[in-house]
Amino acid sequence: MNKRLDRRKQYTRMVLKESLMDLMKEKPISSVTVKELCERADINRSTFYTHYADQFALVEQIEDELIQDLEKYLNTVNFDTEEETKEMTERLLEYLASRADDCKTLLNYDGDSTFQRKVTLVAYRFILNEQMTAKQIDPTITEYISSFIVNGCIQMMKLWLYNNMDKSPKEMSLLINNFINKGLYGLSVK
């Protein structure tokens, strides 16, 4: 009996997540109501409230699960050298590509999102802390450089997702790392 209940809970949560993601493709989370979410999921409101406080709690859980999954994925790579940093960036792009639909929805191209802030924190932790230390950059400007680089990278990744990943993760990784390490002058002109 307990196993059956767990499956029902899993199913309910899965349907609610899918329904919310579908609704968020149509409008921002602030415009989504619990009523329409429950109608889309074919779940009654009392069932919804046994799982989540509101639609914002549900989207936060979706974001947190994606971030945890992303961190597990990135933890498998060492990134002490520039070559390993390229690999880290490529792996991040591969992960985004594997979850492109969800990431596009949560990154919300038209504005800032909590998911974008969470991805930014992951990027700071995984990529920049090591690079800034390795390059022995003046600590009084590290925060500015990090902000410039990470936010630029996030915007490039969002654009890449919204351009239907018109370049491979490897090509994008090379482009991003060239911007970071060589700036505009390091790019070849066609």
PDB file of N, CA and C in Angstrom, residues 16-29 31-41 55 105:
ATOM      1  N   LEU A  16       2.106  17.920 -12.072  1.00  0.00           N
ATOM      2  CA  LEU A  16       2.094  19.334 -11.688  1.00  0.00           C
ATOM      3  C   LEU A  16       3.300  20.071 -12.264  1.00  0.00           C
ATOM      4  N   LYS A  17       4.460  19.462 -12.219  1.00  0.00           N
ATOM      5  CA  LYS A  17       5.668  20.080 -12.777  1.00  0.00           C
ATOM      6  C   LYS A  17       5.524  20.297 -14.276  1.00  0.00           C
ATOM      7  N   GLU A  18       5.086  19.267 -14.977  1.00  0.00           N
ATOM      8  CA  GLU A  18       4.918  19.384 -16.425  1.00  0.00           C
ATOM      9  C   GLU A  18       3.887  20.448 -16.782  1.00  0.00           C
ATOM     10  N   SER A  19       2.805  20.481 -16.037  1.00  0.00           N
ATOM     11  CA  SER A  19       1.749  21.467 -16.300  1.00  0.00           C
ATOM     12  C   SER A  19       2.240  22.882 -16.038  1.00  0.00           C
ATOM     13  N   LEU A  20       2.996  23.056 -14.969  1.00  0.00           N
ATOM     14  CA  LEU A  20       3.531  24.380 -14.672  1.00  0.00           C
ATOM     15  C   LEU A  20       4.515  24.824 -15.752  1.00  0.00           C
ATOM     16  N   MET A  21       5.382  23.930 -16.176  1.00  0.00           N
ATOM     17  CA  MET A  21       6.348  24.285 -17.217  1.00  0.00           C
ATOM     18  C   MET A  21       5.626  24.653 -18.516  1.00  0.00           C
ATOM     19  N   ASP A  22       4.557  23.936 -18.840  1.00  0.00           N
ATOM     20  CA  ASP A  22       3.765  24.276 -20.029  1.00  0.00           C
ATOM     21  C   ASP A  22       3.140  25.664 -19.896  1.00  0.00           C
ATOM     22  N   LEU A  23       2.588  25.948 -18.738  1.00  0.00           N
ATOM     23  CA  LEU A  23       1.983  27.265 -18.513  1.00  0.00           C
ATOM     24  C   LEU A  23       3.016  28.383 -18.568  1.00  0.00           C
ATOM     25  N   MET A  24       4.225  28.106 -18.056  1.00  0.00           N
ATOM     26  CA  MET A  24       5.276  29.129 -18.049  1.00  0.00           C
ATOM     27  C   MET A  24       5.820  29.408 -19.451  1.00  0.00           C
ATOM     28  N   LYS A  25       5.546  28.535 -20.393  1.00  0.00           N
ATOM     29  CA  LYS A  25       5.908  28.814 -21.784  1.00  0.00           C
ATOM     30  C   LYS A  25       4.955  29.853 -22.382  1.00  0.00           C
ATOM     31  N   GLU A  26       3.779  29.948 -21.775  1.00  0.00           N
ATOM     32  CA  GLU A  26       2.757  30.867 -22.259  1.00  0.00           C
ATOM     33  C   GLU A  26       2.783  32.215 -21.542  1.00  0.00           C
ATOM     34  N   LYS A  27       3.175  32.198 -20.265  1.00  0.00           N
ATOM     35  CA  LYS A  27       3.158  33.431 -19.476  1.00  0.00           C
ATOM     36  C   LYS A  27       4.079  33.314 -18.271  1.00  0.00           C
ATOM     37  N   PRO A  28       4.413  34.452 -17.656  1.00  0.00           N
ATOM     38  CA  PRO A  28       5.311  34.400 -16.487  1.00  0.00           C
ATOM     39  C   PRO A  28       4.646  33.733 -15.282  1.00  0.00           C
ATOM     40  N   ILE A  29       5.468  33.221 -14.398  1.00  0.00           N
ATOM     41  CA  ILE A  29       4.978  32.529 -13.205  1.00  0.00           C
ATOM     42  C   ILE A  29       4.050  33.421 -12.381  1.00  0.00           C
ATOM     43  N   SER A  31       1.819  35.268 -13.358  1.00  0.00           N
ATOM     44  CA  SER A  31       0.471  35.279 -13.945  1.00  0.00           C
ATOM     45  C   SER A  31      -0.208  33.916 -13.886  1.00  0.00           C
ATOM     46  N   VAL A  32       0.509  32.914 -13.436  1.00  0.00           N
ATOM     47  CA  VAL A  32      -0.049  31.561 -13.340  1.00  0.00           C
ATOM     48  C   VAL A  32      -0.782  31.429 -12.012  1.00  0.00           C
ATOM     49  N   THR A  33      -2.006  30.925 -12.052  1.00  0.00           N
ATOM     50  CA  THR A  33      -2.758  30.711 -10.812  1.00  0.00           C
ATOM     51  C   THR A  33      -2.769  29.228 -10.468  1.00  0.00           C
ATOM     52  N   VAL A  34      -2.957  28.937  -9.201  1.00  0.00           N
ATOM     53  CA  VAL A  34      -3.047  27.557  -8.753  1.00  0.00           C
ATOM     54  C   VAL A  34      -4.258  26.894  -9.409  1.00  0.00           C
ATOM     55  N   LYS A  35      -5.332  27.643  -9.555  1.00  0.00           N
ATOM     56  CA  LYS A  35      -6.547  27.103 -10.169  1.00  0.00           C
ATOM     57  C   LYS A  35      -6.270  26.610 -11.592  1.00  0.00           C
ATOM     58  N   GLU A  36      -5.658  27.445 -12.422  1.00  0.00           N
ATOM     59  CA  GLU A  36      -5.408  27.010 -13.805  1.00  0.00           C
ATOM     60  C   GLU A  36      -4.354  25.905 -13.865  1.00  0.00           C
ATOM     61  N   LEU A  37      -3.403  25.927 -12.954  1.00  0.00           N
ATOM     62  CA  LEU A  37      -2.405  24.866 -12.881  1.00  0.00           C
ATOM     63  C   LEU A  37      -3.077  23.528 -12.569  1.00  0.00           C
ATOM     64  N   CYS A  38      -3.979  23.541 -11.612  1.00  0.00           N
ATOM     65  CA  CYS A  38      -4.697  22.311 -11.245  1.00  0.00           C
ATOM     66  C   CYS A  38      -5.598  21.837 -12.383  1.00  0.00           C
ATOM     67  N   GLU A  39      -6.225  22.772 -13.076  1.00  0.00           N
ATOM     68  CA  GLU A  39      -7.054  22.388 -14.219  1.00  0.00           C
ATOM     69  C   GLU A  39      -6.200  21.745 -15.310  1.00  0.00           C
ATOM     70  N   ARG A  40      -5.049  22.336 -15.584  1.00  0.00           N
ATOM     71  CA  ARG A  40      -4.156  21.801 -16.618  1.00  0.00           C
ATOM     72  C   ARG A  40      -3.659  20.407 -16.231  1.00  0.00           C
ATOM     73  N   ALA A  41      -3.366  20.219 -14.937  1.00  0.00           N
ATOM     74  CA  ALA A  41      -2.832  18.939 -14.453  1.00  0.00           C
ATOM     75  C   ALA A  41      -3.933  17.913 -14.169  1.00  0.00           C
ATOM     76  N   GLN A  55       2.245  28.093  -6.304  1.00  0.00           N
ATOM     77  CA  GLN A  55       2.929  27.834  -7.568  1.00  0.00           C
ATOM     78  C   GLN A  55       4.400  28.240  -7.508  1.00  0.00           C
ATOM     79  N   THR A 105      12.672  27.760 -20.649  1.00  0.00           N
ATOM     80  CA  THR A 105      11.490  28.222 -19.918  1.00  0.00           C
ATOM     81  C   THR A 105      11.889  28.928 -18.624  1.00  0.00           C
TER      82      THR A 105
END
